[in-house]
């Protein structure tokens, strides 16, 4: 769908810990927000591990304890505050962090919290960024850093995403940055008060209900906007998140800058404008899904080119559609920021608001803590129904500090329908469960339901029947 995730340090501790070892019962502190000044040690950057470990997505799953070691080049010698991005349900797991083999700090890891009531499946974990007590001093040049997990339970699982080190002298600039953002952020109450919306992964890979697949340009040319809008109206959705590009860098509109970068990947028909105009007649808002890691070539360009691609391509889209596009849902940020840690989020945020200062944006980091404070709502890629939100602004979990929003899937964990001459699977969600979850979330943040869609622009009769029942409960 990570990046140099960073720690926003709200308070500074008054004394540094150098050759000391903190008491093992000294607990992790409050959840902290991200900033753009940290040295981040990612799970996929470890040089050595011990214990029973399994690497999944971009994190380590450790059972029963173990050790993770990094070798890190430090540019600036300084004192650093620390935060750990992790998950655990255990109350008896400790972490000992050692620096250059003679400085260490030990803490008891607090159980993390968030959307999932319990871990029933591999992805159902509540990862949080938590402050660690004390400060450490890192020298310029190579530093060896290790994290040792210990637990009295051999079955206790800890998920490790990143250890984050923020220079103490960055505190002032971080506070100033937060104040600048607070002045720019639009009010999200209108979004919070929409009970639910729908998401469609209609892409260059979408398959028809039957028969041969059309080329992308022909599929765009033949797309029946009137029928699509009528279908959305039947679902009762207050907004649509529509995928513009996904695994391949297509865009269904005549974009000049996009065509320069990706010749033959745009279309003469402006499908986005037509859909936006059609939905607007029913007071339904349009958001655009964009796969940053695809259109901005995150793994094959340098930092400067990555910034330029984002600013240029998204800037043209923002300026073209103005009020017609109410928001962006940007994917791929737990990959992108690890590759491009110097990305200027503040600049990109302002570009995203071109033509519509109230436009909302999110930067999807999946189930890992958010990568930047420069966004308006949590992407909320949670798949299944979990705990309803308690607050409009999240106070726990990976999206802490952002507007509540949860994205679940109607059929399966596959976001789109790609298999030729096959039917979209039957829904695994039922109307009663959806109605209950949406009702409990109402007023705090909307629920987005991803519904698989055919290349013709229609969803399954079964999914539509579920949504028509949901509509009756809220209209």
XYZ file of C-alpha atoms in Angstrom:
475
model
C 0.000 0.000 0.000
C 7.793 3.152 5.630
C 9.863 5.432 5.577
C 11.731 7.277 7.994
C 9.038 7.618 10.638
C 9.837 10.203 13.166
C 9.159 11.159 16.663
C 7.417 14.321 17.708
C 8.763 15.020 21.199
C 6.234 16.996 23.192
C 8.327 17.358 26.371
C 12.029 17.213 26.963
C 13.625 15.384 29.864
C 16.001 17.492 31.932
C 18.852 15.012 32.397
C 20.733 12.772 29.975
C 21.517 9.135 30.707
C 24.903 8.132 29.443
C 26.631 5.218 31.168
C 23.615 4.552 33.341
C 21.083 1.751 33.217
C 17.487 2.698 34.030
C 15.509 0.523 36.380
C 13.830 -2.382 34.498
C 10.450 -1.328 35.866
C 10.749 2.158 34.398
C 7.883 2.172 31.914
C 7.450 3.579 28.467
C 5.799 6.971 28.456
C 3.102 8.662 26.450
C 2.372 8.165 22.783
C 4.301 10.714 20.727
C 3.548 12.312 17.394
C 5.824 12.243 14.339
C 8.219 14.949 13.269
C 10.787 15.186 10.519
C 13.996 15.217 12.515
C 14.633 11.664 13.717
C 17.233 9.074 12.993
C 15.118 5.972 12.438
C 16.306 2.409 12.822
C 13.845 0.302 10.859
C 13.140 -3.348 11.414
C 14.327 -4.193 7.907
C 17.696 -2.519 8.557
C 18.917 -4.777 11.360
C 22.337 -6.336 10.887
C 21.757 -9.242 13.248
C 18.962 -10.921 15.223
C 18.593 -13.660 17.805
C 15.489 -15.453 19.040
C 12.328 -16.730 17.433
C 11.627 -14.077 14.793
C 9.574 -13.787 11.622
C 9.787 -10.854 9.216
C 6.361 -9.807 7.873
C 5.676 -6.764 5.652
C 8.071 -4.248 7.293
C 8.208 -5.532 10.875
C 9.661 -8.297 12.985
C 7.342 -10.573 14.934
C 9.265 -11.874 17.928
C 7.996 -14.583 20.257
C 9.564 -15.153 23.664
C 12.337 -12.561 23.463
C 15.397 -11.891 21.354
C 17.920 -9.296 20.209
C 17.986 -6.874 17.254
C 21.173 -5.060 16.300
C 21.809 -2.068 14.035
C 24.961 -0.376 12.813
C 24.123 3.264 12.105
C 26.108 6.190 10.738
C 25.320 9.320 12.761
C 25.913 12.662 11.060
C 25.665 14.895 14.134
C 26.976 14.065 17.593
C 24.183 14.985 19.973
C 21.869 13.939 22.777
C 18.819 12.063 21.509
C 15.346 11.380 22.819
C 14.014 7.915 22.024
C 10.748 6.343 20.926
C 9.851 2.792 20.003
C 7.223 1.803 17.443
C 5.975 -1.593 18.530
C 3.062 -3.831 19.487
C 2.587 -6.091 22.476
C -0.336 -7.435 24.496
C 1.972 -8.619 27.258
C 2.472 -6.814 30.568
C 5.801 -8.469 31.344
C 7.997 -7.672 28.352
C 11.114 -5.587 28.914
C 13.369 -3.895 26.399
C 17.036 -3.136 27.006
C 18.608 -0.707 24.552
C 22.401 -0.636 24.410
C 24.614 1.869 22.610
C 28.193 1.149 21.572
C 28.337 -1.775 24.016
C 28.630 0.281 27.198
C 25.552 2.484 27.539
C 22.134 0.993 28.160
C 18.588 1.843 29.180
C 15.999 -0.737 30.236
C 12.233 -0.268 30.246
C 9.058 -2.256 30.718
C 6.999 -2.118 27.532
C 3.414 -1.084 28.100
C 0.733 -3.025 26.190
C -0.268 -1.083 23.094
C -3.833 -0.192 22.162
C -5.849 0.816 19.128
C -8.464 -0.418 16.700
C -8.280 -4.197 17.108
C -9.813 -5.680 20.276
C -7.572 -8.752 19.977
C -5.063 -10.290 17.571
C -7.025 -12.966 15.709
C -5.156 -12.665 12.419
C -1.587 -11.782 11.430
C -2.411 -8.159 10.579
C -4.572 -7.401 13.615
C -2.001 -5.636 15.776
C -2.090 -2.201 17.397
C 1.280 -0.622 16.685
C 2.054 2.593 18.552
C 4.978 4.986 18.813
C 5.848 5.308 22.519
C 8.395 7.536 24.235
C 11.211 5.820 26.104
C 12.617 7.349 29.293
C 15.925 9.168 29.379
C 18.314 10.412 26.730
C 21.287 8.853 25.044
C 24.368 10.395 23.496
C 25.454 9.303 20.027
C 28.845 10.075 18.547
C 29.482 11.169 14.992
C 30.252 8.224 12.748
C 29.394 4.560 13.190
C 27.303 3.568 16.213
C 26.259 0.078 17.271
C 22.778 -0.051 18.749
C 20.974 -3.125 20.049
C 17.496 -3.820 21.394
C 17.094 -6.845 23.648
C 13.561 -8.103 24.371
C 12.888 -10.326 27.374
C 9.668 -11.812 28.699
C 8.647 -14.342 31.340
C 6.135 -15.841 28.908
C 7.565 -17.993 26.086
C 4.468 -17.294 23.979
C 4.435 -13.491 24.346
C 4.635 -11.740 20.968
C 6.279 -8.384 20.338
C 6.117 -6.664 16.965
C 9.014 -4.315 16.234
C 8.752 -1.680 13.536
C 11.314 0.994 14.429
C 13.501 2.558 17.078
C 13.469 6.321 16.595
C 16.065 8.806 17.852
C 15.312 12.533 17.820
C 18.023 15.174 18.447
C 17.251 17.199 21.542
C 18.181 20.411 19.731
C 15.365 19.823 17.178
C 12.603 20.448 19.744
C 12.083 24.138 18.923
C 11.777 23.654 15.160
C 9.385 20.762 15.726
C 7.124 22.884 17.910
C 7.171 25.693 15.343
C 6.283 23.266 12.580
C 3.324 21.926 14.523
C 2.018 25.460 15.070
C 2.280 26.238 11.344
C 0.307 23.141 10.467
C -2.415 23.844 13.016
C -3.072 27.156 11.280
C -3.376 25.487 7.876
C -5.459 22.444 8.763
C -9.088 22.619 7.616
C -12.011 21.715 9.836
C -12.822 17.997 9.503
C -16.257 18.070 11.164
C -18.058 17.706 7.829
C -16.073 14.534 7.151
C -16.636 13.153 10.650
C -20.377 13.654 10.308
C -20.702 11.562 7.131
C -21.701 8.076 8.338
C -19.994 6.137 5.550
C -18.519 6.186 2.085
C -17.460 3.640 -0.520
C -14.144 2.919 -2.207
C -13.629 1.385 -5.647
C -10.363 0.013 -7.000
C -11.300 0.531 -10.645
C -7.895 0.304 -12.304
C -5.956 -0.762 -15.376
C -6.037 -4.285 -13.930
C -9.803 -4.516 -13.401
C -11.491 -7.463 -15.112
C -14.962 -7.520 -16.685
C -17.774 -9.684 -15.387
C -17.301 -11.929 -18.421
C -15.536 -11.950 -21.751
C -12.319 -10.322 -22.884
C -10.713 -7.495 -20.992
C -10.613 -4.082 -22.682
C -7.554 -1.887 -22.862
C -7.485 0.823 -20.227
C -8.173 3.581 -22.741
C -11.170 1.709 -24.161
C -12.480 0.946 -20.679
C -12.314 4.648 -19.816
C -13.962 5.603 -23.116
C -16.827 3.151 -22.574
C -17.328 3.771 -18.835
C -21.018 4.496 -18.101
C -20.855 7.383 -15.638
C -24.643 7.671 -15.305
C -25.006 4.007 -14.330
C -22.041 4.272 -11.954
C -23.475 7.318 -10.174
C -26.902 5.668 -9.929
C -25.254 2.658 -8.301
C -23.425 4.870 -5.780
C -26.684 6.633 -4.919
C -28.244 3.239 -4.162
C -25.454 2.501 -1.659
C -26.294 5.642 0.327
C -22.626 6.650 0.479
C -21.722 10.233 1.350
C -18.466 10.096 -0.605
C -16.518 7.935 -3.035
C -12.795 7.167 -2.902
C -11.894 6.306 -6.487
C -8.585 4.735 -7.451
C -6.883 6.735 -10.189
C -3.644 4.768 -10.382
C -2.718 1.605 -8.522
C -0.144 -1.015 -9.533
C 0.391 0.708 -12.887
C 0.785 4.485 -13.461
C -2.380 5.220 -15.438
C -4.671 8.216 -14.911
C -8.148 8.537 -16.513
C -7.863 12.139 -17.706
C -5.856 14.258 -20.196
C -3.096 15.354 -17.818
C -0.184 17.060 -19.570
C 2.452 16.507 -16.881
C 1.413 12.897 -16.304
C 1.597 12.197 -20.050
C 5.144 13.633 -20.158
C 6.297 11.214 -17.466
C 4.143 8.263 -18.546
C 3.432 8.469 -22.297
C 0.287 6.621 -23.288
C -0.942 6.329 -19.707
C -3.515 9.138 -19.774
C -6.825 9.366 -21.654
C -8.600 11.967 -23.755
C -11.775 11.560 -21.749
C -11.723 13.218 -18.335
C -13.461 10.486 -16.384
C -12.642 12.117 -13.040
C -14.431 15.349 -13.901
C -17.475 13.529 -15.238
C -17.755 11.339 -12.148
C -17.246 14.329 -9.843
C -19.970 16.293 -11.624
C -22.341 13.318 -11.581
C -21.824 12.674 -7.861
C -22.142 16.370 -7.013
C -25.715 16.379 -8.291
C -26.495 14.059 -5.369
C -24.296 15.893 -2.853
C -21.781 13.032 -2.857
C -18.137 14.040 -2.538
C -15.233 12.580 -4.511
C -11.831 11.604 -3.082
C -8.987 10.331 -5.241
C -6.795 7.383 -4.311
C -3.233 7.771 -5.590
C -0.412 5.248 -5.209
C 2.572 7.438 -4.382
C 5.068 4.604 -4.525
C 3.997 3.900 -8.120
C 3.555 7.318 -9.756
C 6.583 8.847 -7.952
C 8.897 5.866 -8.675
C 9.969 5.682 -5.038
C 12.456 2.832 -5.467
C 14.213 4.098 -8.611
C 14.694 7.874 -8.166
C 16.682 10.103 -5.838
C 15.142 12.378 -3.191
C 15.045 15.426 -5.462
C 13.258 13.601 -8.280
C 10.834 11.951 -5.843
C 9.869 15.370 -4.464
C 9.558 16.824 -7.957
C 7.316 14.014 -9.215
C 4.988 14.381 -6.249
C 4.795 18.152 -6.419
C 4.358 18.294 -10.211
C 1.916 15.441 -10.778
C -0.271 16.036 -7.741
C -0.074 19.788 -8.203
C -1.550 19.554 -11.710
C -4.386 17.321 -10.463
C -5.157 19.572 -7.493
C -5.260 22.685 -9.674
C -7.349 21.008 -12.373
C -10.184 19.764 -10.169
C -10.332 22.410 -7.431
C -13.589 21.975 -5.465
C -14.558 18.930 -7.509
C -12.123 16.773 -5.500
C -12.710 16.884 -1.742
C -9.713 14.810 -0.707
C -6.738 12.629 -1.515
C -5.912 9.175 -0.119
C -2.193 8.670 -0.757
C -0.902 5.117 -0.575
C 2.553 3.664 -0.052
C 4.032 5.918 2.590
C 5.521 3.311 4.876
C 7.687 2.386 1.889
C 8.278 5.865 0.484
C 9.548 7.687 3.532
C 12.102 5.063 4.454
C 13.565 5.548 0.966
C 13.211 9.343 0.963
C 13.687 10.673 4.507
C 14.281 14.271 3.398
C 10.853 14.644 1.800
C 9.331 18.090 2.424
C 5.874 17.229 3.743
C 4.950 20.844 4.501
C 5.527 21.878 0.910
C 3.628 18.867 -0.436
C 0.718 19.505 1.934
C 0.239 23.016 0.574
C 0.443 21.793 -3.034
C -2.286 19.242 -2.308
C -4.585 22.107 -1.251
C -4.176 24.001 -4.549
C -7.590 25.161 -5.721
C -9.335 23.878 -2.588
C -7.939 24.831 0.812
C -10.519 22.584 2.512
C -9.354 19.476 0.659
C -8.374 16.679 3.056
C -5.349 14.436 2.629
C -3.985 11.320 4.283
C -0.692 9.483 3.924
C -1.234 5.762 4.325
C 1.285 4.005 6.569
C -0.885 0.897 6.869
C -0.844 -0.327 10.498
C 2.406 1.408 11.397
C 2.529 4.810 13.142
C 1.918 7.786 10.859
C 4.939 9.135 8.993
C 4.153 12.837 9.187
C 1.954 15.285 11.038
C 1.269 17.017 7.683
C -2.040 15.281 6.928
C -5.671 15.679 7.940
C -7.152 12.245 8.589
C -6.000 8.710 9.262
C -5.913 6.446 6.201
C -7.339 3.684 8.405
C -6.523 0.610 6.306
C -7.869 -1.869 8.876
C -9.723 -4.402 6.624
C -12.173 -5.728 9.214
C -14.636 -4.369 11.753
C -12.908 -3.628 15.073
C -13.506 -1.391 18.049
C -15.624 1.698 17.223
C -13.774 4.972 17.785
C -14.191 6.725 21.132
C -13.077 10.140 19.880
C -13.089 12.201 16.708
C -9.343 12.785 17.052
C -7.593 9.491 17.702
C -5.944 9.176 21.099
C -4.327 5.785 20.578
C -3.146 3.459 17.847
C -1.014 4.219 14.791
C -3.146 7.197 13.700
C -2.868 9.072 16.996
C -3.551 12.788 16.603
C -5.523 12.552 13.357
C -9.196 12.628 12.399
C -10.778 9.190 12.812
C -11.459 7.160 9.663
C -11.650 3.399 9.146
C -11.378 1.539 5.835
C -12.826 -1.983 5.689
C -13.412 -4.457 2.856
C -16.754 -5.854 1.693
C -15.631 -9.092 0.097
C -12.062 -10.249 0.700
C -8.674 -8.735 1.450
C -8.230 -8.382 -2.324
C -9.041 -4.770 -3.072
C -9.917 -5.271 -6.721
C -11.359 -7.842 -9.108
C -8.745 -9.018 -11.609
C -9.619 -12.608 -12.588
C -11.188 -13.057 -15.997
C -14.536 -14.815 -16.307
C -15.052 -15.100 -12.578
C -17.622 -13.535 -10.278
C -16.777 -11.113 -7.502
C -16.772 -13.110 -4.226
C -19.787 -12.927 -1.925
C -19.586 -10.299 0.836
C -18.117 -11.336 4.148
C -19.716 -8.283 5.751
C -23.409 -8.331 6.536
C -25.769 -5.385 6.785
C -26.469 -5.732 10.519
C -22.796 -5.680 11.498
C -22.149 -2.739 9.189
C -25.095 -0.782 10.526
C -23.976 -1.402 14.124
C -20.369 -0.355 13.468
C -21.315 2.718 11.443
C -23.847 3.773 14.085
C -21.234 3.554 16.845
C -18.705 5.476 14.726
C -21.119 8.199 13.617
C -20.061 11.713 14.485
C -16.494 10.665 15.272
C -15.347 9.525 11.857
C -16.719 7.869 8.735
C -16.407 4.241 7.716
C -15.231 3.555 4.167
C -16.300 0.248 2.624
C -14.155 -1.016 -0.237
C -16.367 -2.850 -2.744
C -14.902 -4.833 -5.607
C -15.968 -3.589 -9.023
C -16.013 -4.954 -12.565
C -14.329 -3.227 -15.498
C -17.810 -2.219 -16.690
C -18.139 -0.057 -13.560
C -20.697 -2.188 -11.695
C -20.518 -4.065 -8.381
C -22.036 -7.443 -7.522
C -25.770 -7.718 -6.853
C -24.972 -9.222 -3.450
C -22.815 -6.290 -2.376
C -25.387 -3.800 -3.627
C -28.129 -5.597 -1.672
C -26.087 -5.274 1.541
C -25.507 -1.566 0.916
C -29.171 -0.917 0.171
C -30.018 -2.327 3.608
C -27.367 -0.091 5.170
C -28.793 2.914 3.331
C -32.249 2.314 4.848
C -30.737 2.612 8.337
C -29.207 6.030 7.698
C -31.490 7.781 5.210
